[in-house]
Amino acid sequence: MTPDTAERPQMSVEDFDELVRRAPKELRNRLEFLGGRLCIRHGPLDVDEFEELAAAAPETVRLEYVNGRVVVKAMPDGNHGEIFMWLVRQCMQQRPELNLMPERGVKAEAYRKGRARTDGFLAPVGHFKGHGEWSESDGALMAVEITSHDRDTNQRDRIDKPVGYAGAEIPVYLLIDRDIDTITVYCEPKDGRYLQASSYPWGTIVELPAPVGITLNTEELKDYAD
């Protein structure tokens, strides 16, 4: 993590002001913006309060609920988007009966008490029909995260998300890590942990295990190194 990344605010002051303006009335005086971070006064929100706040948030503010905390997920940049589309093409070519749904909210963690916004959620075509903002994880094959260059990437994507997705029994978690140019494949969730985690440098062939069954040639990812 570079110093400028560590000091980068989670959101702009303008976005925070807009979030407060849109928030449910009973939550407005509990929101603070300290040291570039969104903070909650008077104790943590519960899941229902978080969902109310997330539903009211402006499009430029993506909120998640992780370990009982409200966190802000960074907005994707151009390279992030290109990497996601590269992965979409791989999935469509090899498993056309599946959709890699972008920006899909999922009920994560044990007992579905967390709320995560995946960069991609792989499931059969039509799986998300009729779903609300937050989907159950049942029937989904893989959650995908692509790191952003923000202050919370390490805690969010490398520590909290493996626990949250394993707790929701998502078979595979794919982490595309732009800080160290690697892909990490987590699989075999059991008792809130993935039993297997294997990392590969960009440029290698990566086999995604069952039930995904997709082979990734990651050479193209080198074009998006930054």
Short mmCIF file of C-alpha atoms in Angstrom, two decimals:
data_model
loop_
_atom_site.label_atom_id
_atom_site.label_comp_id
_atom_site.label_asym_id
_atom_site.label_seq_id
_atom_site.Cartn_x
_atom_site.Cartn_y
_atom_site.Cartn_z
CA MET A 1 0.00 0.00 0.00
CA THR A 2 1.48 3.34 -1.04
CA PRO A 3 1.22 6.39 1.23
CA ASP A 4 -1.13 8.19 -1.17
CA THR A 5 -3.42 5.15 -1.23
CA ALA A 6 -3.39 4.91 2.56
CA GLU A 7 -4.40 8.56 2.85
CA ARG A 8 -7.01 8.52 0.08
CA PRO A 9 -10.53 9.22 1.39
CA GLN A 10 -13.21 6.57 0.95
CA MET A 11 -15.46 9.10 -0.75
CA SER A 12 -15.59 12.80 -1.50
CA VAL A 13 -17.11 15.27 0.91
CA GLU A 14 -19.75 15.96 -1.72
CA ASP A 15 -20.70 12.27 -1.88
CA PHE A 16 -20.89 12.10 1.90
CA ASP A 17 -23.15 15.15 2.01
CA GLU A 18 -25.40 13.58 -0.62
CA LEU A 19 -25.50 10.31 1.33
CA VAL A 20 -26.61 12.17 4.45
CA ARG A 21 -29.24 14.08 2.50
CA ARG A 22 -30.70 10.85 1.09
CA ALA A 23 -30.37 8.73 4.23
CA PRO A 24 -33.46 7.79 6.26
CA LYS A 25 -34.19 10.59 8.71
CA GLU A 26 -33.50 8.46 11.77
CA LEU A 27 -29.99 7.61 10.50
CA ARG A 28 -28.78 11.02 9.35
CA ASN A 29 -27.38 12.20 12.68
CA ARG A 30 -25.48 8.91 13.06
CA LEU A 31 -23.33 9.46 9.97
CA GLU A 32 -19.95 11.18 10.26
CA PHE A 33 -17.02 11.69 7.90
CA LEU A 34 -13.78 11.57 9.89
CA GLY A 35 -10.28 11.26 8.47
CA GLY A 36 -11.68 10.45 5.06
CA ARG A 37 -13.80 7.59 6.42
CA LEU A 38 -17.51 7.03 6.82
CA CYS A 39 -18.20 6.46 10.53
CA ILE A 40 -21.35 5.46 12.40
CA ARG A 41 -22.16 7.15 15.70
CA HIS A 42 -23.99 5.58 18.66
CA GLY A 43 -23.01 1.99 17.90
CA PRO A 44 -23.14 -0.10 14.73
CA LEU A 45 -26.13 -0.37 12.41
CA ASP A 46 -28.06 -3.60 12.25
CA VAL A 47 -28.66 -5.35 8.92
CA ASP A 48 -32.07 -3.78 8.35
CA GLU A 49 -30.75 -0.28 9.03
CA PHE A 50 -27.84 -0.90 6.68
CA GLU A 51 -30.15 -2.03 3.88
CA GLU A 52 -32.20 1.15 4.28
CA LEU A 53 -29.05 3.27 4.07
CA ALA A 54 -27.63 1.35 1.10
CA ALA A 55 -30.90 1.63 -0.80
CA ALA A 56 -30.87 5.42 -0.34
CA ALA A 57 -27.18 5.93 -1.25
CA PRO A 58 -26.31 7.81 -4.45
CA GLU A 59 -24.93 5.80 -7.39
CA THR A 60 -21.43 7.08 -6.65
CA VAL A 61 -21.43 5.51 -3.16
CA ARG A 62 -21.31 1.70 -2.93
CA LEU A 63 -21.86 0.44 0.60
CA GLU A 64 -21.18 -3.00 2.06
CA TYR A 65 -21.89 -4.52 5.48
CA VAL A 66 -18.90 -6.54 6.67
CA ASN A 67 -18.46 -7.97 10.17
CA GLY A 68 -21.20 -5.66 11.39
CA ARG A 69 -19.48 -2.57 9.96
CA VAL A 70 -20.57 -0.27 7.14
CA VAL A 71 -17.73 0.03 4.62
CA VAL A 72 -17.39 1.94 1.36
CA LYS A 73 -16.29 0.06 -1.74
CA ALA A 74 -14.18 2.03 -4.22
CA MET A 75 -15.65 2.95 -7.58
CA PRO A 76 -14.03 0.98 -10.44
CA ASP A 77 -11.55 2.64 -12.80
CA GLY A 78 -10.92 1.84 -16.47
CA ASN A 79 -8.45 -1.00 -15.95
CA HIS A 80 -10.80 -2.56 -13.40
CA GLY A 81 -13.56 -2.52 -16.01
CA GLU A 82 -11.34 -3.97 -18.74
CA ILE A 83 -10.29 -6.84 -16.46
CA PHE A 84 -13.91 -7.59 -15.66
CA MET A 85 -14.84 -7.68 -19.36
CA TRP A 86 -11.87 -10.00 -20.04
CA LEU A 87 -13.28 -12.39 -17.45
CA VAL A 88 -16.81 -12.09 -18.89
CA ARG A 89 -15.50 -13.18 -22.30
CA GLN A 90 -13.76 -16.22 -20.81
CA CYS A 91 -16.94 -17.29 -19.02
CA MET A 92 -19.20 -16.77 -22.02
CA GLN A 93 -16.93 -18.69 -24.38
CA GLN A 94 -16.48 -21.70 -22.11
CA ARG A 95 -19.74 -21.77 -20.13
CA PRO A 96 -22.43 -20.02 -22.21
CA GLU A 97 -25.13 -21.41 -19.92
CA LEU A 98 -23.78 -19.18 -17.13
CA ASN A 99 -23.91 -15.43 -16.52
CA LEU A 100 -21.24 -13.41 -14.76
CA MET A 101 -23.48 -10.76 -13.24
CA PRO A 102 -21.68 -7.48 -12.45
CA GLU A 103 -22.16 -5.50 -9.25
CA ARG A 104 -24.39 -8.15 -7.68
CA GLY A 105 -25.28 -7.77 -4.01
CA VAL A 106 -25.09 -10.99 -2.01
CA LYS A 107 -26.02 -12.04 1.50
CA ALA A 108 -22.65 -13.20 2.82
CA GLU A 109 -21.02 -14.41 6.04
CA ALA A 110 -22.42 -17.00 8.43
CA TYR A 111 -26.21 -16.88 8.74
CA ARG A 112 -26.25 -14.40 5.80
CA LYS A 113 -25.67 -11.48 8.17
CA GLY A 114 -23.24 -9.67 5.84
CA ARG A 115 -24.02 -7.71 2.68
CA ALA A 116 -21.31 -7.74 -0.02
CA ARG A 117 -21.26 -6.14 -3.44
CA THR A 118 -19.40 -8.57 -5.65
CA ASP A 119 -17.58 -7.31 -8.73
CA GLY A 120 -19.00 -10.42 -10.39
CA PHE A 121 -21.29 -13.29 -9.36
CA LEU A 122 -21.36 -16.40 -11.55
CA ALA A 123 -24.62 -18.34 -11.74
CA PRO A 124 -26.85 -20.09 -14.31
CA VAL A 125 -28.64 -17.88 -16.83
CA GLY A 126 -31.87 -16.61 -15.27
CA HIS A 127 -30.72 -17.29 -11.72
CA PHE A 128 -31.22 -13.72 -10.52
CA LYS A 129 -34.68 -13.22 -11.99
CA GLY A 130 -36.97 -11.67 -9.40
CA HIS A 131 -34.17 -11.01 -6.90
CA GLY A 132 -33.97 -7.79 -4.95
CA GLU A 133 -30.80 -5.82 -4.24
CA TRP A 134 -29.29 -8.61 -2.12
CA SER A 135 -29.32 -12.19 -3.43
CA GLU A 136 -29.04 -15.41 -1.46
CA SER A 137 -25.84 -17.27 -2.35
CA ASP A 138 -27.61 -20.60 -2.94
CA GLY A 139 -27.01 -21.88 -6.46
CA ALA A 140 -24.26 -19.44 -7.35
CA LEU A 141 -20.93 -20.89 -8.47
CA MET A 142 -18.37 -18.14 -7.92
CA ALA A 143 -17.86 -14.69 -6.44
CA VAL A 144 -15.29 -12.40 -8.08
CA GLU A 145 -13.42 -9.41 -6.70
CA ILE A 146 -10.96 -7.21 -8.59
CA THR A 147 -8.89 -5.06 -6.26
CA SER A 148 -8.96 -1.28 -6.45
CA HIS A 149 -6.14 1.00 -5.40
CA ASP A 150 -7.83 2.20 -2.22
CA ARG A 151 -6.99 2.18 1.48
CA ASP A 152 -9.30 -0.71 2.37
CA THR A 153 -8.42 -3.27 -0.32
CA ASN A 154 -6.25 -5.44 1.91
CA GLN A 155 -8.79 -5.82 4.70
CA ARG A 156 -11.82 -6.01 2.41
CA ASP A 157 -10.72 -8.27 -0.46
CA ARG A 158 -7.93 -10.39 1.04
CA ILE A 159 -9.20 -10.87 4.61
CA ASP A 160 -12.92 -10.18 5.00
CA LYS A 161 -14.24 -11.39 1.65
CA PRO A 162 -12.74 -14.92 1.82
CA VAL A 163 -14.37 -15.35 5.23
CA GLY A 164 -17.67 -13.84 4.13
CA TYR A 165 -17.97 -15.84 0.93
CA ALA A 166 -16.88 -19.08 2.57
CA GLY A 167 -19.43 -18.48 5.33
CA ALA A 168 -22.11 -18.19 2.65
CA GLU A 169 -20.81 -21.45 1.13
CA ILE A 170 -20.02 -19.94 -2.27
CA PRO A 171 -17.99 -22.74 -3.94
CA VAL A 172 -15.26 -20.55 -5.49
CA TYR A 173 -13.95 -17.07 -4.72
CA LEU A 174 -11.74 -15.57 -7.44
CA LEU A 175 -9.55 -12.63 -6.41
CA ILE A 176 -7.82 -10.71 -9.20
CA ASP A 177 -5.20 -8.71 -7.34
CA ARG A 178 -3.93 -5.64 -9.17
CA ASP A 179 -1.48 -4.66 -6.44
CA ILE A 180 0.69 -7.76 -6.87
CA ASP A 181 -0.43 -8.92 -10.36
CA THR A 182 -1.75 -12.27 -9.21
CA ILE A 183 -4.92 -14.34 -9.29
CA THR A 184 -5.90 -16.22 -6.14
CA VAL A 185 -8.44 -19.04 -6.29
CA TYR A 186 -10.23 -19.96 -3.06
CA CYS A 187 -12.31 -23.14 -2.98
CA GLU A 188 -13.75 -25.88 -0.74
CA PRO A 189 -15.65 -23.77 1.81
CA LYS A 190 -16.11 -25.45 5.17
CA ASP A 191 -16.97 -24.04 8.61
CA GLY A 192 -16.60 -20.45 7.43
CA ARG A 193 -13.20 -20.89 5.76
CA TYR A 194 -11.90 -21.92 2.36
CA LEU A 195 -9.74 -25.00 2.76
CA GLN A 196 -7.79 -24.31 -0.43
CA ALA A 197 -6.24 -21.05 -1.69
CA SER A 198 -3.79 -20.99 -4.60
CA SER A 199 -2.15 -17.91 -6.14
CA TYR A 200 -0.82 -17.54 -9.69
CA PRO A 201 1.11 -14.71 -11.36
CA TRP A 202 -0.50 -13.01 -14.32
CA GLY A 203 0.54 -14.76 -17.53
CA THR A 204 -0.06 -18.32 -16.32
CA ILE A 205 -2.87 -20.74 -17.10
CA VAL A 206 -5.34 -20.94 -14.20
CA GLU A 207 -7.83 -23.79 -13.82
CA LEU A 208 -10.94 -22.81 -11.90
CA PRO A 209 -12.17 -25.88 -10.04
CA ALA A 210 -15.63 -27.48 -10.12
CA PRO A 211 -18.36 -26.41 -10.23
CA VAL A 212 -16.93 -23.53 -12.29
CA GLY A 213 -14.75 -25.58 -14.66
CA ILE A 214 -13.24 -22.67 -16.62
CA THR A 215 -9.62 -22.35 -17.77
CA LEU A 216 -8.19 -18.83 -17.68
CA ASN A 217 -5.27 -17.78 -19.86
CA THR A 218 -4.19 -14.73 -17.87
CA GLU A 219 -1.58 -13.39 -20.32
CA GLU A 220 -3.88 -10.53 -21.35
CA LEU A 221 -4.03 -9.25 -17.78
CA LYS A 222 -0.47 -7.96 -18.18
CA ASP A 223 -1.90 -5.27 -20.48
CA TYR A 224 -3.77 -3.83 -17.50
CA ALA A 225 -0.95 -3.79 -14.97
CA ASP A 226 -0.73 -0.40 -13.23
#
